[in-house]
Amino acid sequence: MPQLSSRDVDLTIDFSAKQITQRLIIIILCLALTGTLSAYFLVSNFPFPSSKWFYKLFSLDEELNIPAWYSSFMLLFSSGLLAVIATIKKIDKYSIYWKNLSLIFLFLSLDEAFSFHEILIIPSLREAFNFSPIFFQTWVIFGIPAVIFFIFKYFKFFLNLPKKTQYLFLLAATFYISGTLGMEMVGGLLREYFGRLGTITIIGIVIEELLEMTGIVTFIYGLLTYLGSLQETINLKIHISER
């Protein structure tokens, strides 16, 4: 019986960090526009039937919709890139940091998609301690020490990165934390003084989401440029069996 010959087929895929980032930014701008329009429909008390459907689908202040899923996808993409870097750097002393970052971003992706953090929104806690409006979303009380712990834990890792990567990661963290924690607290004040449907409050929500998504896409760009600097070839082997 003749023996089947086997051979490897090389499939080359080239990625451009700038092109990927540009496309992600274009989508963010589109979501910002649709999110602003959906907010207009809300304050206008839904002027026509399909406007309510549009609001639920594109609102930046709602969960389980297109903006939330897009943010979740970008965080998941970040997690995947971090996992690739962890694999490449598996003999490096900071390999475990890359692995843990990958797991953290996987959790953030799931949280963005399913809003686990809302478990920590406890109205009775806010009322019992008479918290300031900046703690309207009580989960930020737990988020602030978590961020401080993360900074303390990853400081040496951060200093070990190339200067360009340090700059991009720091910029990404500034954008993201300003959105998730900073504008979340500012949003509590805006709700208190201008109401949930106030124009200023809605502008604050748009800024919050823009900061978050800009932070994620900046981080993705940082990861892609760092991967490019490693000059590594990633081999992906796929075996297909008749069984």
CSV table of C-alpha atoms in Angstrom, one decimal:
chain,number,residue,atom,x,y,z
A,1,MET,CA,0.0,0.0,0.0
A,2,PRO,CA,1.6,3.3,-1.0
A,3,GLN,CA,2.4,5.6,1.8
A,4,LEU,CA,0.9,9.1,1.7
A,5,SER,CA,3.5,11.8,1.7
A,6,SER,CA,3.1,14.7,4.1
A,7,ARG,CA,4.4,18.2,3.9
A,8,ASP,CA,4.2,21.4,5.8
A,9,VAL,CA,2.4,24.3,4.3
A,10,ASP,CA,3.5,27.7,5.4
A,11,LEU,CA,0.8,30.3,5.8
A,12,THR,CA,2.2,33.7,6.4
A,13,ILE,CA,-0.1,36.3,8.1
A,14,ASP,CA,1.3,39.8,8.6
A,15,PHE,CA,-0.1,42.2,11.2
A,16,SER,CA,0.3,45.9,11.2
A,17,ALA,CA,0.0,47.4,14.7
A,18,LYS,CA,-0.9,50.8,13.3
A,19,GLN,CA,-3.6,49.5,10.9
A,20,ILE,CA,-5.2,47.3,13.6
A,21,THR,CA,-5.2,50.3,16.0
A,22,GLN,CA,-6.7,52.7,13.4
A,23,ARG,CA,-9.5,50.3,12.6
A,24,LEU,CA,-10.3,49.8,16.3
A,25,ILE,CA,-10.3,53.6,16.8
A,26,ILE,CA,-12.7,54.1,13.8
A,27,ILE,CA,-15.2,51.6,15.4
A,28,ILE,CA,-14.8,53.5,18.8
A,29,LEU,CA,-15.7,56.8,17.1
A,30,CYS,CA,-18.7,55.2,15.4
A,31,LEU,CA,-19.9,53.8,18.8
A,32,ALA,CA,-19.4,57.2,20.4
A,33,LEU,CA,-21.7,58.7,17.7
A,34,THR,CA,-24.4,56.0,18.0
A,35,GLY,CA,-24.1,56.2,21.8
A,36,THR,CA,-24.7,60.0,21.7
A,37,LEU,CA,-27.6,59.6,19.4
A,38,SER,CA,-29.1,56.9,21.7
A,39,ALA,CA,-28.8,59.3,24.6
A,40,TYR,CA,-30.6,61.9,22.6
A,41,PHE,CA,-33.5,59.5,22.0
A,42,LEU,CA,-33.6,58.8,25.8
A,43,VAL,CA,-33.9,62.5,26.8
A,44,SER,CA,-36.4,63.0,24.0
A,45,ASN,CA,-38.6,60.3,25.5
A,46,PHE,CA,-38.1,58.1,22.4
A,47,PRO,CA,-39.7,60.1,19.6
A,48,PHE,CA,-40.4,57.1,17.4
A,49,PRO,CA,-40.9,53.4,18.0
A,50,SER,CA,-37.6,52.1,16.8
A,51,SER,CA,-35.7,54.7,18.8
A,52,LYS,CA,-36.1,52.6,22.0
A,53,TRP,CA,-34.7,49.6,20.2
A,54,PHE,CA,-31.8,51.7,19.0
A,55,TYR,CA,-31.2,53.0,22.5
A,56,LYS,CA,-31.0,49.5,24.0
A,57,LEU,CA,-28.6,48.4,21.3
A,58,PHE,CA,-26.2,51.3,21.3
A,59,SER,CA,-26.5,53.1,24.6
A,60,LEU,CA,-23.2,53.6,26.4
A,61,ASP,CA,-24.9,53.5,29.8
A,62,GLU,CA,-26.5,50.0,29.3
A,63,GLU,CA,-25.1,46.5,29.5
A,64,LEU,CA,-25.4,43.5,27.1
A,65,ASN,CA,-25.3,45.6,24.0
A,66,ILE,CA,-23.0,46.4,21.1
A,67,PRO,CA,-20.7,48.9,22.9
A,68,ALA,CA,-20.3,46.6,25.9
A,69,TRP,CA,-19.6,43.6,23.7
A,70,TYR,CA,-17.1,45.5,21.6
A,71,SER,CA,-15.2,46.6,24.8
A,72,SER,CA,-15.4,42.9,25.9
A,73,PHE,CA,-13.9,41.8,22.6
A,74,MET,CA,-11.0,44.3,22.9
A,75,LEU,CA,-10.3,43.1,26.4
A,76,LEU,CA,-10.4,39.5,25.3
A,77,PHE,CA,-8.1,40.3,22.4
A,78,SER,CA,-5.7,41.9,24.9
A,79,SER,CA,-5.9,38.8,27.0
A,80,GLY,CA,-4.9,36.7,23.9
A,81,LEU,CA,-2.0,38.9,23.1
A,82,LEU,CA,-0.8,38.7,26.7
A,83,ALA,CA,-1.0,34.9,26.5
A,84,VAL,CA,1.1,34.9,23.4
A,85,ILE,CA,3.7,37.1,25.0
A,86,ALA,CA,3.7,34.8,28.1
A,87,THR,CA,4.3,31.8,25.9
A,88,ILE,CA,7.2,33.5,24.0
A,89,LYS,CA,8.7,34.7,27.3
A,90,LYS,CA,8.2,31.4,29.2
A,91,ILE,CA,11.8,31.2,30.4
A,92,ASP,CA,11.9,34.9,31.4
A,93,LYS,CA,11.6,35.7,35.1
A,94,TYR,CA,8.6,37.9,34.5
A,95,SER,CA,6.7,35.3,32.5
A,96,ILE,CA,4.3,34.7,35.4
A,97,TYR,CA,3.4,38.5,35.3
A,98,TRP,CA,2.4,38.2,31.6
A,99,LYS,CA,0.3,35.1,32.4
A,100,ASN,CA,-1.4,36.8,35.3
A,101,LEU,CA,-2.1,39.9,33.2
A,102,SER,CA,-3.7,37.6,30.6
A,103,LEU,CA,-6.0,36.1,33.2
A,104,ILE,CA,-6.8,39.6,34.6
A,105,PHE,CA,-7.9,40.8,31.2
A,106,LEU,CA,-9.9,37.7,30.6
A,107,PHE,CA,-11.8,38.4,33.8
A,108,LEU,CA,-12.2,42.1,32.7
A,109,SER,CA,-13.6,40.9,29.4
A,110,LEU,CA,-16.1,38.6,31.1
A,111,ASP,CA,-17.0,41.4,33.5
A,112,GLU,CA,-17.6,43.8,30.7
A,113,ALA,CA,-19.8,41.3,29.0
A,114,PHE,CA,-21.8,40.2,32.0
A,115,SER,CA,-21.3,43.0,34.6
A,116,PHE,CA,-20.0,41.0,37.5
A,117,HIS,CA,-18.9,44.2,39.3
A,118,GLU,CA,-22.5,45.2,39.8
A,119,ILE,CA,-22.7,42.6,42.6
A,120,LEU,CA,-20.6,45.2,44.5
A,121,ILE,CA,-23.1,47.9,44.0
A,122,ILE,CA,-24.8,47.9,47.4
A,123,PRO,CA,-27.3,50.7,48.0
A,124,SER,CA,-27.7,49.8,51.7
A,125,LEU,CA,-23.9,50.2,52.2
A,126,ARG,CA,-24.1,53.7,50.6
A,127,GLU,CA,-27.1,54.6,52.8
A,128,ALA,CA,-25.7,53.2,56.0
A,129,PHE,CA,-22.4,55.1,55.8
A,130,ASN,CA,-23.9,58.2,54.1
A,131,PHE,CA,-21.3,58.1,51.4
A,132,SER,CA,-20.5,61.1,49.1
A,133,PRO,CA,-22.2,61.0,45.7
A,134,ILE,CA,-18.8,60.2,44.2
A,135,PHE,CA,-19.4,56.7,45.6
A,136,PHE,CA,-22.8,56.3,44.1
A,137,GLN,CA,-21.4,53.2,42.4
A,138,THR,CA,-20.2,51.5,45.5
A,139,TRP,CA,-18.0,49.1,43.6
A,140,VAL,CA,-15.4,51.9,43.2
A,141,ILE,CA,-14.7,51.6,47.0
A,142,PHE,CA,-13.3,48.1,46.3
A,143,GLY,CA,-11.8,49.1,43.0
A,144,ILE,CA,-9.5,51.8,44.3
A,145,PRO,CA,-7.5,49.5,46.7
A,146,ALA,CA,-7.4,46.9,44.0
A,147,VAL,CA,-5.7,49.3,41.6
A,148,ILE,CA,-3.3,50.4,44.3
A,149,PHE,CA,-2.4,46.8,45.0
A,150,PHE,CA,-1.9,46.1,41.3
A,151,ILE,CA,0.4,49.1,40.9
A,152,PHE,CA,2.5,48.0,43.9
A,153,LYS,CA,2.7,44.4,42.6
A,154,TYR,CA,3.6,45.2,39.0
A,155,PHE,CA,5.9,48.2,39.6
A,156,LYS,CA,9.2,46.2,39.1
A,157,PHE,CA,7.7,44.4,36.1
A,158,PHE,CA,6.8,47.8,34.6
A,159,LEU,CA,10.3,49.1,35.1
A,160,ASN,CA,11.7,46.1,33.2
A,161,LEU,CA,9.8,46.9,30.0
A,162,PRO,CA,11.3,48.9,27.1
A,163,LYS,CA,10.8,52.7,27.3
A,164,LYS,CA,8.3,52.8,24.5
A,165,THR,CA,6.2,50.0,26.0
A,166,GLN,CA,6.3,51.7,29.4
A,167,TYR,CA,5.0,54.9,27.8
A,168,LEU,CA,2.2,53.2,26.0
A,169,PHE,CA,1.2,51.1,29.0
A,170,LEU,CA,1.2,54.1,31.3
A,171,LEU,CA,-0.9,56.1,28.8
A,172,ALA,CA,-3.3,53.2,28.4
A,173,ALA,CA,-3.7,52.8,32.2
A,174,THR,CA,-4.2,56.6,32.6
A,175,PHE,CA,-7.0,56.6,30.0
A,176,TYR,CA,-8.6,53.4,31.3
A,177,ILE,CA,-8.5,54.2,35.1
A,178,SER,CA,-9.7,57.7,34.4
A,179,GLY,CA,-12.7,56.2,32.7
A,180,THR,CA,-13.5,53.3,34.9
A,181,LEU,CA,-12.8,54.9,38.3
A,182,GLY,CA,-12.4,58.6,37.7
A,183,MET,CA,-15.4,59.3,35.5
A,184,GLU,CA,-17.4,56.7,37.4
A,185,MET,CA,-17.0,58.8,40.6
A,186,VAL,CA,-17.6,62.1,38.7
A,187,GLY,CA,-20.7,60.5,37.2
A,188,GLY,CA,-22.1,60.0,40.7
A,189,LEU,CA,-21.8,63.7,41.3
A,190,LEU,CA,-23.3,64.6,38.0
A,191,ARG,CA,-26.3,62.3,38.7
A,192,GLU,CA,-26.7,64.0,42.1
A,193,TYR,CA,-26.7,67.6,40.7
A,194,PHE,CA,-28.0,67.2,37.2
A,195,GLY,CA,-30.1,64.0,37.3
A,196,ARG,CA,-29.7,60.8,35.3
A,197,LEU,CA,-31.1,62.4,32.1
A,198,GLY,CA,-29.2,65.7,32.4
A,199,THR,CA,-27.2,66.8,29.4
A,200,ILE,CA,-24.1,67.2,31.5
A,201,THR,CA,-24.6,63.7,33.0
A,202,ILE,CA,-24.9,62.2,29.5
A,203,ILE,CA,-21.8,64.0,28.3
A,204,GLY,CA,-20.0,62.5,31.3
A,205,ILE,CA,-21.1,59.0,30.4
A,206,VAL,CA,-19.9,59.5,26.8
A,207,ILE,CA,-16.5,60.7,28.0
A,208,GLU,CA,-16.3,57.8,30.5
A,209,GLU,CA,-16.8,55.2,27.8
A,210,LEU,CA,-14.5,57.0,25.4
A,211,LEU,CA,-11.7,57.0,28.0
A,212,GLU,CA,-12.2,53.3,28.7
A,213,MET,CA,-12.2,52.2,25.1
A,214,THR,CA,-9.3,54.5,24.2
A,215,GLY,CA,-7.3,53.0,27.1
A,216,ILE,CA,-7.9,49.5,25.9
A,217,VAL,CA,-7.0,50.3,22.3
A,218,THR,CA,-3.8,52.1,23.4
A,219,PHE,CA,-2.9,49.0,25.5
A,220,ILE,CA,-3.5,46.8,22.4
A,221,TYR,CA,-1.2,49.0,20.4
A,222,GLY,CA,1.4,48.7,23.1
A,223,LEU,CA,1.1,44.9,23.1
A,224,LEU,CA,1.4,44.7,19.3
A,225,THR,CA,4.4,46.9,19.1
A,226,TYR,CA,6.1,45.0,21.9
A,227,LEU,CA,5.4,41.7,20.1
A,228,GLY,CA,6.9,43.2,17.0
A,229,SER,CA,10.0,44.2,18.9
A,230,LEU,CA,10.6,40.6,20.0
A,231,GLN,CA,11.1,39.6,16.4
A,232,GLU,CA,9.6,36.2,17.0
A,233,THR,CA,7.8,33.9,14.5
A,234,ILE,CA,4.8,32.2,15.9
A,235,ASN,CA,4.2,28.7,14.5
A,236,LEU,CA,0.6,27.5,14.5
A,237,LYS,CA,0.2,23.8,13.5
A,238,ILE,CA,-3.2,22.4,12.6
A,239,HIS,CA,-3.6,18.6,12.2
A,240,ILE,CA,-6.8,17.3,10.5
A,241,SER,CA,-7.6,13.7,11.0
A,242,GLU,CA,-10.1,11.6,9.0
A,243,ARG,CA,-11.3,9.9,12.2
